[in-house]
Amino acid sequence: DELLVRKNYSYLDGMWEKIKKMLEQRKGEITQFQSTLEGIEKDRAQIVQAELQKLVRHLMTMAYKPRSEIERIMEAEAFELNSVLVLNRQTHCELVSLMQKEQVIVEMNA
């Protein structure tokens, strides 16, 4: 507090502007992080879908089991993978929410 009392208004105003810029930058980085996580999950889902489709074609080509049984097996696998993807997205949303909440607290205390 003593340090601030000795500084003039323009110094304090300049510092406040720097703080506001830093807070905006942090907010932008959180938003970018959220977009990155969403992109990763979207890419992962597309890769998994393509690999499952390849596996189905391969199993049908080699007549591993009847078509209906292969489809039933793949449905179970797809359901499990979708559950993991949903859980990942939920976790990412919770993480970003915590980061945004913390950002609000930092802004309130600035």
Backbone as JSON, one array per atom type, in Angstrom:
{
  "sequence": "DELLVRKNYSYLDGMWEKIKKMLEQRKGEITQFQSTLEGIEKDRAQIVQAELQKLVRHLMTMAYKPRSEIERIMEAEAFELNSVLVLNRQTHCELVSLMQKEQVIVEMNA",
  "N": [[0.81, -1.2, 0.0], [1.95, 1.23, 0.76], [3.75, 1.71, -1.29], [2.04, 2.19, -3.45], [0.82, 4.55, -2.65], [2.81, 6.42, -2.99], [3.05, 6.62, -5.73], [2.11, 8.24, -8.82], [-1.03, 9.15, -10.43], [-1.05, 8.51, -13.2], [0.82, 6.46, -13.36], [-0.46, 4.45, -11.84], [-2.77, 4.15, -13.38], [-1.66, 3.23, -15.77], [-0.59, 0.78, -14.89], [-2.94, -0.52, -14.19], [-4.09, -0.8, -16.73], [-2.24, -2.58, -17.88], [-2.72, -4.81, -16.28], [-5.39, -5.35, -16.97], [-5.03, -6.04, -19.67], [-3.48, -8.35, -19.39], [-5.31, -10.0, -18.07], [-7.28, -10.26, -20.05], [-5.76, -11.6, -21.96], [-5.27, -14.02, -20.64], [-7.89, -14.97, -20.5], [-8.39, -15.33, -23.22], [-6.52, -17.35, -23.75], [-7.58, -19.46, -22.29], [-9.94, -19.89, -23.71], [-8.83, -20.64, -26.17], [-7.54, -22.99, -25.38], [-9.76, -24.54, -24.75], [-10.9, -24.82, -27.31], [-8.86, -26.26, -28.55], [-8.93, -28.68, -27.12], [-11.49, -29.58, -27.86], [-11.09, -29.92, -30.6], [-9.19, -31.99, -30.59], [-10.72, -34.12, -29.53], [-12.68, -34.33, -31.51], [-11.12, -35.07, -33.73], [-10.13, -37.49, -32.75], [-12.49, -38.99, -32.53], [-13.21, -39.21, -35.23], [-11.04, -40.69, -36.23], [-11.3, -43.08, -34.79], [-13.81, -43.93, -35.69], [-13.26, -44.37, -38.43], [-11.36, -46.44, -38.22], [-12.87, -48.47, -37.01], [-14.71, -48.95, -39.04], [-12.98, -49.93, -41.02], [-12.17, -52.27, -39.74], [-14.59, -53.71, -39.59], [-15.09, -54.11, -42.35], [-12.85, -55.66, -42.96], [-13.24, -57.95, -41.31], [-15.6, -58.92, -42.41], [-14.8, -59.45, -45.01], [-13.01, -61.57, -44.68], [-14.76, -63.4, -43.76], [-15.14, -63.89, -41.01], [-17.13, -64.23, -39.04], [-20.73, -64.6, -39.11], [-22.43, -61.9, -40.79], [-24.36, -60.46, -39.23], [-23.54, -61.08, -36.62], [-20.99, -59.97, -36.54], [-21.67, -57.28, -36.83], [-23.08, -56.9, -34.44], [-21.04, -57.28, -32.56], [-19.39, -55.11, -33.25], [-21.12, -52.99, -32.72], [-21.22, -53.09, -29.94], [-18.54, -52.48, -29.36], [-18.39, -49.92, -30.5], [-20.23, -48.56, -28.9], [-18.91, -48.65, -26.41], [-16.59, -47.16, -27.01], [-17.77, -44.71, -27.7], [-18.82, -44.04, -25.23], [-16.47, -43.54, -23.81], [-15.52, -41.33, -25.24], [-17.55, -39.47, -24.69], [-17.26, -39.23, -21.92], [-14.67, -38.14, -21.86], [-15.16, -35.65, -23.08], [-16.91, -34.54, -21.22], [-15.2, -34.35, -19.02], [-13.33, -32.55, -20.04], [-14.97, -30.29, -20.32], [-15.57, -29.8, -17.63], [-13.0, -29.19, -16.68], [-12.34, -26.86, -18.18], [-14.39, -25.23, -17.26], [-13.67, -24.97, -14.55], [-11.28, -23.57, -14.9], [-12.25, -21.21, -16.05], [-13.84, -20.28, -13.97], [-11.89, -19.79, -12.03], [-10.55, -17.77, -13.35], [-12.45, -15.72, -13.26], [-12.45, -15.24, -10.51], [-9.83, -14.3, -10.2], [-10.02, -11.97, -11.73], [-11.89, -10.55, -10.22], [-10.43, -10.04, -7.93], [-8.47, -8.41, -8.84]],
  "CA": [[0.0, 0.0, 0.0], [2.82, 2.4, 0.82], [4.3, 1.9, -2.63], [1.01, 2.78, -4.29], [0.56, 5.93, -2.2], [3.87, 7.29, -3.52], [2.99, 6.68, -7.2], [1.11, 9.18, -9.33], [-2.21, 8.57, -11.05], [-0.75, 7.94, -14.51], [1.48, 5.18, -13.11], [-1.49, 3.5, -11.43], [-3.63, 3.91, -14.53], [-0.89, 2.38, -16.68], [-0.52, -0.57, -14.31], [-4.26, -1.11, -14.31], [-4.25, -1.2, -18.13], [-1.44, -3.8, -18.06], [-3.44, -5.9, -15.61], [-6.56, -5.68, -17.8], [-4.55, -6.75, -20.86], [-3.07, -9.68, -18.97], [-6.52, -10.77, -17.8], [-7.88, -10.58, -21.35], [-4.91, -12.61, -22.58], [-5.56, -15.29, -19.96], [-9.22, -15.4, -20.93], [-8.21, -15.84, -24.58], [-5.8, -18.62, -23.7], [-8.53, -20.48, -21.82], [-10.82, -20.16, -24.84], [-8.03, -21.39, -27.14], [-7.34, -24.32, -24.81], [-11.03, -25.24, -24.92], [-11.01, -25.16, -28.73], [-7.89, -27.31, -28.83], [-9.46, -29.93, -26.57], [-12.61, -29.99, -28.7], [-10.51, -30.41, -31.85], [-8.57, -33.29, -30.33], [-11.77, -35.12, -29.4], [-13.31, -34.5, -32.82], [-10.19, -35.86, -34.53], [-10.08, -38.84, -32.19], [-13.74, -39.66, -32.9], [-13.14, -39.53, -36.66], [-10.06, -41.76, -36.4], [-11.89, -44.31, -34.25], [-14.87, -44.34, -36.61], [-12.64, -44.92, -39.63], [-10.73, -47.72, -37.89], [-13.93, -49.47, -36.81], [-15.25, -49.29, -40.36], [-11.99, -50.81, -41.66], [-12.21, -53.56, -39.07], [-15.81, -54.39, -40.04], [-14.87, -54.57, -43.72], [-11.86, -56.74, -42.92], [-13.86, -59.14, -40.74], [-16.58, -59.44, -43.37], [-14.06, -59.98, -46.16], [-12.45, -62.89, -44.36], [-15.87, -64.23, -43.27], [-14.8, -64.27, -39.63], [-18.4, -64.69, -38.45], [-21.85, -64.07, -39.91], [-22.52, -60.43, -40.81], [-25.13, -59.95, -38.09], [-22.74, -61.22, -35.41], [-19.93, -58.95, -36.63], [-22.3, -55.98, -36.55], [-23.4, -56.87, -33.02], [-19.75, -57.08, -31.87], [-18.94, -53.74, -33.52], [-22.0, -52.08, -32.0], [-20.76, -53.07, -28.54], [-17.28, -51.73, -29.35], [-18.69, -48.51, -30.78], [-20.87, -48.01, -27.7], [-17.87, -48.45, -25.4], [-15.75, -46.04, -27.44], [-18.57, -43.49, -27.57], [-18.89, -43.73, -23.79], [-15.18, -42.94, -23.45], [-15.48, -39.99, -25.84], [-18.46, -38.61, -23.93], [-16.61, -38.98, -20.63], [-13.57, -37.2, -22.11], [-15.72, -34.31, -23.31], [-17.43, -34.06, -19.94], [-14.04, -33.98, -18.21], [-12.78, -31.32, -20.62], [-15.88, -29.19, -19.96], [-15.37, -29.51, -16.21], [-11.7, -28.54, -16.56], [-12.45, -25.49, -18.7], [-15.26, -24.51, -16.33], [-12.85, -24.61, -13.38], [-10.34, -22.53, -15.32], [-13.0, -19.97, -16.22], [-14.23, -19.83, -12.62], [-10.69, -19.23, -11.41], [-10.3, -16.51, -14.05], [-13.38, -14.73, -12.7], [-11.96, -14.91, -9.17], [-8.64, -13.46, -10.39], [-10.48, -10.65, -12.19], [-12.55, -9.86, -9.11], [-9.41, -9.64, -6.96], [-7.49, -7.51, -9.47]],
  "C": [[0.86, 1.26, 0.0], [3.38, 2.73, -0.55], [3.29, 2.61, -3.52], [0.72, 4.23, -3.91], [1.58, 6.88, -2.81], [3.82, 7.43, -5.05], [1.9, 7.65, -7.64], [0.0, 8.42, -10.07], [-1.88, 7.89, -12.38], [-0.03, 6.59, -14.38], [0.44, 4.11, -12.77], [-2.42, 3.14, -12.58], [-2.94, 3.0, -15.54], [-0.8, 0.94, -16.18], [-1.87, -1.27, -14.43], [-4.52, -1.59, -15.74], [-3.46, -2.48, -18.42], [-2.14, -5.01, -17.45], [-4.64, -6.33, -16.45], [-6.14, -6.45, -19.05], [-4.16, -8.18, -20.52], [-4.29, -10.56, -18.7], [-7.22, -11.17, -19.09], [-7.08, -11.67, -22.06], [-5.18, -13.98, -21.96], [-6.91, -15.84, -20.4], [-9.15, -15.99, -22.35], [-7.51, -17.18, -24.61], [-6.7, -19.75, -23.21], [-9.46, -20.88, -22.96], [-10.09, -20.98, -25.9], [-7.8, -22.82, -26.66], [-8.6, -25.16, -24.98], [-11.2, -25.69, -26.37], [-10.07, -26.29, -29.11], [-8.39, -28.65, -28.33], [-10.61, -30.46, -27.43], [-12.11, -30.55, -30.03], [-9.89, -31.78, -31.69], [-9.64, -34.38, -30.25], [-12.48, -35.37, -30.72], [-12.42, -35.36, -33.72], [-10.16, -37.31, -34.06], [-11.33, -39.63, -32.6], [-13.72, -40.08, -34.37], [-12.18, -40.69, -36.92], [-10.66, -43.09, -35.95], [-12.98, -44.83, -35.19], [-14.28, -44.99, -37.87], [-12.01, -46.29, -39.36], [-11.77, -48.81, -37.65], [-14.53, -49.9, -38.15], [-14.29, -50.21, -41.12], [-12.05, -52.21, -41.06], [-13.44, -54.36, -39.5], [-15.62, -54.93, -41.45], [-13.91, -55.75, -43.76], [-12.48, -58.04, -42.39], [-14.88, -59.75, -41.69], [-15.9, -60.06, -44.58], [-13.53, -61.38, -45.87], [-13.49, -63.83, -43.77], [-15.58, -64.78, -41.88], [-16.0, -64.88, -38.92], [-19.51, -64.17, -39.35], [-21.95, -62.54, -39.75], [-23.24, -59.88, -39.58], [-24.34, -60.03, -36.79], [-21.6, -60.19, -35.38], [-20.5, -57.58, -36.29], [-22.63, -55.83, -35.07], [-22.13, -56.61, -32.2], [-19.3, -55.63, -32.03], [-19.82, -52.71, -32.82], [-21.58, -51.96, -30.54], [-19.47, -52.27, -28.42], [-17.52, -50.24, -29.55], [-19.33, -47.85, -29.57], [-19.83, -47.71, -26.63], [-16.98, -47.25, -25.75], [-16.49, -44.71, -27.34], [-18.69, -43.07, -26.11], [-17.6, -43.05, -23.33], [-15.09, -41.52, -24.0], [-16.37, -39.01, -25.08], [-17.85, -38.25, -22.58], [-15.45, -37.99, -20.78], [-14.1, -35.78, -22.3], [-16.27, -33.71, -22.02], [-16.28, -33.58, -19.06], [-13.42, -32.69, -18.73], [-13.65, -30.12, -20.26], [-15.71, -28.8, -18.5], [-14.05, -28.76, -15.99], [-11.77, -27.09, -17.01], [-13.33, -24.64, -17.78], [-14.49, -24.08, -15.09], [-11.87, -23.5, -13.72], [-11.06, -21.19, -15.46], [-13.44, -19.4, -14.88], [-13.05, -19.17, -11.93], [-10.34, -17.88, -12.05], [-11.2, -15.4, -13.5], [-12.91, -14.29, -11.32], [-10.74, -13.99, -9.27], [-9.06, -12.06, -10.81], [-11.14, -9.86, -11.06], [-11.53, -9.33, -8.1], [-8.39, -8.66, -7.53], [-7.79, -6.06, -9.13]]
}
